[in-house]
mmCIF file with all atom_site columns, C-alpha atoms in Angstrom:
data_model
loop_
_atom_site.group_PDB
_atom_site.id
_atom_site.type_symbol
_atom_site.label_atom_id
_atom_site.label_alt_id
_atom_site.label_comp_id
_atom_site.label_asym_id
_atom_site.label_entity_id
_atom_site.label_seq_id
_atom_site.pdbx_PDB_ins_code
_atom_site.Cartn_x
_atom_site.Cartn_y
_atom_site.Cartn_z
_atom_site.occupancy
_atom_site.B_iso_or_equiv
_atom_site.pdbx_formal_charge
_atom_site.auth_seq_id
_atom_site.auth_comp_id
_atom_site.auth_asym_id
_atom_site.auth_atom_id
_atom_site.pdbx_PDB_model_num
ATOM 1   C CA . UNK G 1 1   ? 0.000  0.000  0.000   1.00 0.00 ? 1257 UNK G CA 1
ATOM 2   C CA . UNK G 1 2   ? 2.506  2.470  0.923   1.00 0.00 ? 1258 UNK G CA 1
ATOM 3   C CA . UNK G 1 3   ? 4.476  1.817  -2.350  1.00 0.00 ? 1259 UNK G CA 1
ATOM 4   C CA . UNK G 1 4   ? 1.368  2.457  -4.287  1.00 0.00 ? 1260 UNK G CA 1
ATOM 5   C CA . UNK G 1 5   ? 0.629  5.497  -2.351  1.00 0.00 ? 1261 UNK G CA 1
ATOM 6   C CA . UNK G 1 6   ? 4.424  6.658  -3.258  1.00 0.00 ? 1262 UNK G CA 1
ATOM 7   C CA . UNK G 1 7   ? 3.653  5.693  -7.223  1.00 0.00 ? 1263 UNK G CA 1
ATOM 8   C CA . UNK G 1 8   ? 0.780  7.560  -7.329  1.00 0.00 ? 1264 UNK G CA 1
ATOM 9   C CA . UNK G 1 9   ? 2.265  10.891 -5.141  1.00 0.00 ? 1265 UNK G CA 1
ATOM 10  C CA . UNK G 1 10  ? 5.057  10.554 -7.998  1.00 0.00 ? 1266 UNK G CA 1
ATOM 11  C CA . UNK G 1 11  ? 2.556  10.528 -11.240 1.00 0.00 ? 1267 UNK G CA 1
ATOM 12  C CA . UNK G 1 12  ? 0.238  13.342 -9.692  1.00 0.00 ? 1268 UNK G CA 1
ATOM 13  C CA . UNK G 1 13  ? 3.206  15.480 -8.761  1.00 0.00 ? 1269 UNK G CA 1
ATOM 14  C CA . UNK G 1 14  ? 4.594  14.755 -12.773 1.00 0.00 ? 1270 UNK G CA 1
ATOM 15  C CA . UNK G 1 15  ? 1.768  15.943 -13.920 1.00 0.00 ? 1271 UNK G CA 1
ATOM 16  C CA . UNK G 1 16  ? -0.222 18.911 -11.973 1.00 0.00 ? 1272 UNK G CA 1
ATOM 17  C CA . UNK G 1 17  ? 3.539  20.428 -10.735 1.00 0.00 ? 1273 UNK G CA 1
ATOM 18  C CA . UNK G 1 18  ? 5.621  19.165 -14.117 1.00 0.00 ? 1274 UNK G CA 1
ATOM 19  C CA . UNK G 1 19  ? 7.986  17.709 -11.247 1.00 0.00 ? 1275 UNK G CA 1
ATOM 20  C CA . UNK G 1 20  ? 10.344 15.216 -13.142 1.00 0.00 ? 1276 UNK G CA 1
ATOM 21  C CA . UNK G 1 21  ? 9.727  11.210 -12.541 1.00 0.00 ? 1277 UNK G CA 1
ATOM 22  C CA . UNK G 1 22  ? 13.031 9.414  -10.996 1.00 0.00 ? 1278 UNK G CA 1
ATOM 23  C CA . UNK G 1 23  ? 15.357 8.047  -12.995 1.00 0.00 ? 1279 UNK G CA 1
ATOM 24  C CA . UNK G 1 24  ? 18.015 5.085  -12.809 1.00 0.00 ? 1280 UNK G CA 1
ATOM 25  C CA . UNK G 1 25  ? 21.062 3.566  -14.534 1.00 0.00 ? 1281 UNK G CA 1
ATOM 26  C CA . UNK G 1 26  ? 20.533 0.296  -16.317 1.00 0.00 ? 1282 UNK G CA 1
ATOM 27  C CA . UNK G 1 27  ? 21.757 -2.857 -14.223 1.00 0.00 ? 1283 UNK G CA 1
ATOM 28  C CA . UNK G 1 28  ? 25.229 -2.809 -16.859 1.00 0.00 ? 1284 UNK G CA 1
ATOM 29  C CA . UNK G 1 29  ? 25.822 1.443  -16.160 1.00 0.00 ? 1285 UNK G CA 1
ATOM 30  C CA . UNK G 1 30  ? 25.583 0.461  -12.132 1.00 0.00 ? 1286 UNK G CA 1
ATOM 31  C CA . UNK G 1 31  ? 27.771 -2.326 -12.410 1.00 0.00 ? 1287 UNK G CA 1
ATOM 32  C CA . UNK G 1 32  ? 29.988 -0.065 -14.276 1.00 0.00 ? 1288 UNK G CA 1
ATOM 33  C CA . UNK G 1 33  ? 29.951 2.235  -11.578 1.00 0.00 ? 1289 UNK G CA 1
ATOM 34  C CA . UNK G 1 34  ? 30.491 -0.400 -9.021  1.00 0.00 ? 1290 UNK G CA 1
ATOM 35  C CA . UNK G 1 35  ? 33.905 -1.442 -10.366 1.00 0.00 ? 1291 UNK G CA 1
ATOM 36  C CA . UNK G 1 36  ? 35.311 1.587  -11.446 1.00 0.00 ? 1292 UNK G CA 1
ATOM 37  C CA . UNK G 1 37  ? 35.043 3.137  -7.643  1.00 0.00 ? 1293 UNK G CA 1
ATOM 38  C CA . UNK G 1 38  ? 36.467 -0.596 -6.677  1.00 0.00 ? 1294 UNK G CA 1
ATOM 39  C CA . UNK G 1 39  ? 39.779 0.080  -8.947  1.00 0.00 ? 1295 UNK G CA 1
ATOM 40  C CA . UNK G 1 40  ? 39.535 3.798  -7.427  1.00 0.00 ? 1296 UNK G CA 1
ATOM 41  C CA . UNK G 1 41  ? 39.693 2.688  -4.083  1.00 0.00 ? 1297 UNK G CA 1
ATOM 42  C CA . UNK G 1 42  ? 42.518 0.077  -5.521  1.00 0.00 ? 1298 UNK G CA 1
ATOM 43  C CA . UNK G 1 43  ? 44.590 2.833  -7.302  1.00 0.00 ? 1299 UNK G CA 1
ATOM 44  C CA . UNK G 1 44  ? 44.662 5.356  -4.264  1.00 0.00 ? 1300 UNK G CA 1
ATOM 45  C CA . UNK G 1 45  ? 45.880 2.217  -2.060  1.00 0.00 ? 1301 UNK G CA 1
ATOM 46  C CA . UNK G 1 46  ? 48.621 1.550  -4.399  1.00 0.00 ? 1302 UNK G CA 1
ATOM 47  C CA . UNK G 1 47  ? 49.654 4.731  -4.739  1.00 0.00 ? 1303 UNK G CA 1
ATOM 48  C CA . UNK G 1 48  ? 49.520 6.210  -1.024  1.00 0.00 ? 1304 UNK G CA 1
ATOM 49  C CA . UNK G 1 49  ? 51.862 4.592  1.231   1.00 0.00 ? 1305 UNK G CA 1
ATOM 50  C CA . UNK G 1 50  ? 51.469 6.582  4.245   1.00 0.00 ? 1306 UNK G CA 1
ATOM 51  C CA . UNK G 1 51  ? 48.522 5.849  6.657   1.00 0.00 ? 1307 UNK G CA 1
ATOM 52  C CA . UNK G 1 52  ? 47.519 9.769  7.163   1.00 0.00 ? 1308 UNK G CA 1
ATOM 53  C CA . UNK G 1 53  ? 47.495 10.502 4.098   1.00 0.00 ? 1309 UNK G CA 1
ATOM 54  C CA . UNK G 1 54  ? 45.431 7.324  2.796   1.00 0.00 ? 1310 UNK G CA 1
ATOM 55  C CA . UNK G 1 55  ? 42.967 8.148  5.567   1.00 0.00 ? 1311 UNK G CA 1
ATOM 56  C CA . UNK G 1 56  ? 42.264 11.597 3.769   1.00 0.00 ? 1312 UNK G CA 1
ATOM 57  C CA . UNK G 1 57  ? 42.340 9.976  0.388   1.00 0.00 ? 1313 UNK G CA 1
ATOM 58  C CA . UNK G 1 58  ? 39.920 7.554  1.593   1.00 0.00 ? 1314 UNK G CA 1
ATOM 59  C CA . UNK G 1 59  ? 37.527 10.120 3.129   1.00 0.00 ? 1315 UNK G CA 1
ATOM 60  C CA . UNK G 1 60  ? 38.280 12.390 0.152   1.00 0.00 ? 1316 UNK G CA 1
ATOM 61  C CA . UNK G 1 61  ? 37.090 9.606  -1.908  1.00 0.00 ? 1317 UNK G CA 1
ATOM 62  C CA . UNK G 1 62  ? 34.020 8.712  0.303   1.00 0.00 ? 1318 UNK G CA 1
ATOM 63  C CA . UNK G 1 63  ? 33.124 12.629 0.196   1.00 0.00 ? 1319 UNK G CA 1
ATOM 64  C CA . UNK G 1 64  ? 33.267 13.056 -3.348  1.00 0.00 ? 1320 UNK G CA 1
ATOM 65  C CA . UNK G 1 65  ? 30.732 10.303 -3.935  1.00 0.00 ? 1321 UNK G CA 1
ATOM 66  C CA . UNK G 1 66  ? 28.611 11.185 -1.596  1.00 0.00 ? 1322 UNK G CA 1
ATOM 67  C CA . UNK G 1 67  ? 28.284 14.775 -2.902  1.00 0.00 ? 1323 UNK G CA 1
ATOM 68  C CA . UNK G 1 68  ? 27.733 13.588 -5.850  1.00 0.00 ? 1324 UNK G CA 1
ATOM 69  C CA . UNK G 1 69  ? 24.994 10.684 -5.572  1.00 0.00 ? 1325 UNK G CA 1
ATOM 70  C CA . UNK G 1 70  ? 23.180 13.792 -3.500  1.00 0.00 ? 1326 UNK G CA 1
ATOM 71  C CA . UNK G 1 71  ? 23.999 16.540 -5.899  1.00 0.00 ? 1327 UNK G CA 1
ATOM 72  C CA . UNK G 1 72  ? 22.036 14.420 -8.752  1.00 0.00 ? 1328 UNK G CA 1
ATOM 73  C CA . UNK G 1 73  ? 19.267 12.955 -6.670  1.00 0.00 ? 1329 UNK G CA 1
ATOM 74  C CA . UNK G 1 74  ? 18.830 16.395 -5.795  1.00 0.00 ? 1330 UNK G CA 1
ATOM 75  C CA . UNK G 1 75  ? 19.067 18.369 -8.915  1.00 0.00 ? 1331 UNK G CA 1
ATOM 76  C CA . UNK G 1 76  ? 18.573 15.569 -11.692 1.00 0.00 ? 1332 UNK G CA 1
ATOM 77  C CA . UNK G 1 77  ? 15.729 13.602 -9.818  1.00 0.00 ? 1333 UNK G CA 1
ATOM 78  C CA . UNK G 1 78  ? 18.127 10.782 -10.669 1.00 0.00 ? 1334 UNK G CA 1
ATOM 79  C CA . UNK G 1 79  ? 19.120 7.458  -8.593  1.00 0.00 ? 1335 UNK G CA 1
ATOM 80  C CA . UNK G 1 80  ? 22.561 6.042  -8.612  1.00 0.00 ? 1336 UNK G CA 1
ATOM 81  C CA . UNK G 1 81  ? 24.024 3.808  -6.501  1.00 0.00 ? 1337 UNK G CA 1
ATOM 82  C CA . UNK G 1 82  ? 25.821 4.760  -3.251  1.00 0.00 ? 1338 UNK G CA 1
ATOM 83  C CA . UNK G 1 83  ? 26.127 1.937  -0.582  1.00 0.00 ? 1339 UNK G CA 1
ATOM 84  C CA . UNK G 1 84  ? 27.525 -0.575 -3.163  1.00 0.00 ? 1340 UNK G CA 1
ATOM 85  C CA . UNK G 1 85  ? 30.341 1.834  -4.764  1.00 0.00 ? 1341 UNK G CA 1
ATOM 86  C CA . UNK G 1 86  ? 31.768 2.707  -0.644  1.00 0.00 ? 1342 UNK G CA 1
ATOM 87  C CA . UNK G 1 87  ? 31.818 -0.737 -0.007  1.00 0.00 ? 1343 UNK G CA 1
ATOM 88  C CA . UNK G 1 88  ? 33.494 -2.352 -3.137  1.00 0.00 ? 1344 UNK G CA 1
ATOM 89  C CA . UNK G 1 89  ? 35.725 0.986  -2.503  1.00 0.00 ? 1345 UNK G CA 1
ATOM 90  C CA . UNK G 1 90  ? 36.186 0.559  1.344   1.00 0.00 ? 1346 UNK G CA 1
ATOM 91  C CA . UNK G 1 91  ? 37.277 -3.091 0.722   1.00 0.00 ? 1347 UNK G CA 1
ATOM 92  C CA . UNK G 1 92  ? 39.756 -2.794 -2.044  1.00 0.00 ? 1348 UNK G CA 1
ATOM 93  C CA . UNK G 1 93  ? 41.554 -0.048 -0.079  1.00 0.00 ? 1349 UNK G CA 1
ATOM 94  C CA . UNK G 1 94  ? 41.411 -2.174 2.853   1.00 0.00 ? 1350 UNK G CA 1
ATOM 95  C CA . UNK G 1 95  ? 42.494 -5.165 1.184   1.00 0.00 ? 1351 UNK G CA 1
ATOM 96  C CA . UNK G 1 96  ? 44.995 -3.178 -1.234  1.00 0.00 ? 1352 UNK G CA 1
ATOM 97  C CA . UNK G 1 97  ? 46.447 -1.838 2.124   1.00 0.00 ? 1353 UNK G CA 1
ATOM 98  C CA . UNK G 1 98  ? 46.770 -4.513 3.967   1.00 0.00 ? 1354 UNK G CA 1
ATOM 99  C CA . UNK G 1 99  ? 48.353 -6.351 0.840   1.00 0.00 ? 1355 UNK G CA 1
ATOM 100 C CA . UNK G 1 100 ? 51.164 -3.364 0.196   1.00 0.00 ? 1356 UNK G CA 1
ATOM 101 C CA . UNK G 1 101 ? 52.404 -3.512 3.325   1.00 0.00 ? 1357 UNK G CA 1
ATOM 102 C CA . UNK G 1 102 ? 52.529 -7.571 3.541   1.00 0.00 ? 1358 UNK G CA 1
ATOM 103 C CA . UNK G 1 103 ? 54.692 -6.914 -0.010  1.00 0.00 ? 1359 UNK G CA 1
ATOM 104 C CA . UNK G 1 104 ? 56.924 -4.095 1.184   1.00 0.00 ? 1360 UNK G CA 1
ATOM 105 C CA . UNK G 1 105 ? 57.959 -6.102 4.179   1.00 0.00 ? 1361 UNK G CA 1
ATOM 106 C CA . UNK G 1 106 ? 61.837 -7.543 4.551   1.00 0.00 ? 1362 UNK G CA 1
#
């Protein structure tokens, strides 16, 4: 019921205030997007060696994602995807990390 009662706020809102319906990637554009914050998150572990300064990669990473999921659901009426990109991100620096210091061991 209440997803039918969102629908039909959407359509009536379309029509009598020319508000525009969401929008949303295709399943292949979000997978896309998926992987290429993955190898983002992958590239800035690789390339930052120092712990401070990944930190503030990281969260420089995390914030610029945010902003910009927000700054097009906002603006665009658009949906992209936000939890899966900071995890697939958060995990491949993590495991990147983790991994270049294992390697750069004596």
């Amino acid at each position: 019921a209440v997803l039918q009662g969102q629908l039909t706020s959407q359509l009536i809102s379309n029509v009598i205030d020319d508000r525009p319906l969401i929008w949303w990637w295709p399943l292949q554009e979000e997978f896309l997007w998926i992987i290429g914050w993955s190898l983002s998150g992958g590239f800035i572990a690789w390339g930052v060696v120092r712990p401070g300064r990944l930190l503030a990669a990281s969260l420089g990473a995390v914030l610029l994602l945010v902003v910009g999921c927000g700054v097009v659901m906002m603006t665009a009426s658009g949906w992209i995807p936000l939890v899966p990109p900071l995890l697939a991100g958060g995990i491949t620096v993590g495991v990147t990390a983790i991994r270049n210091r294992q390697l750069r061991r004596p």
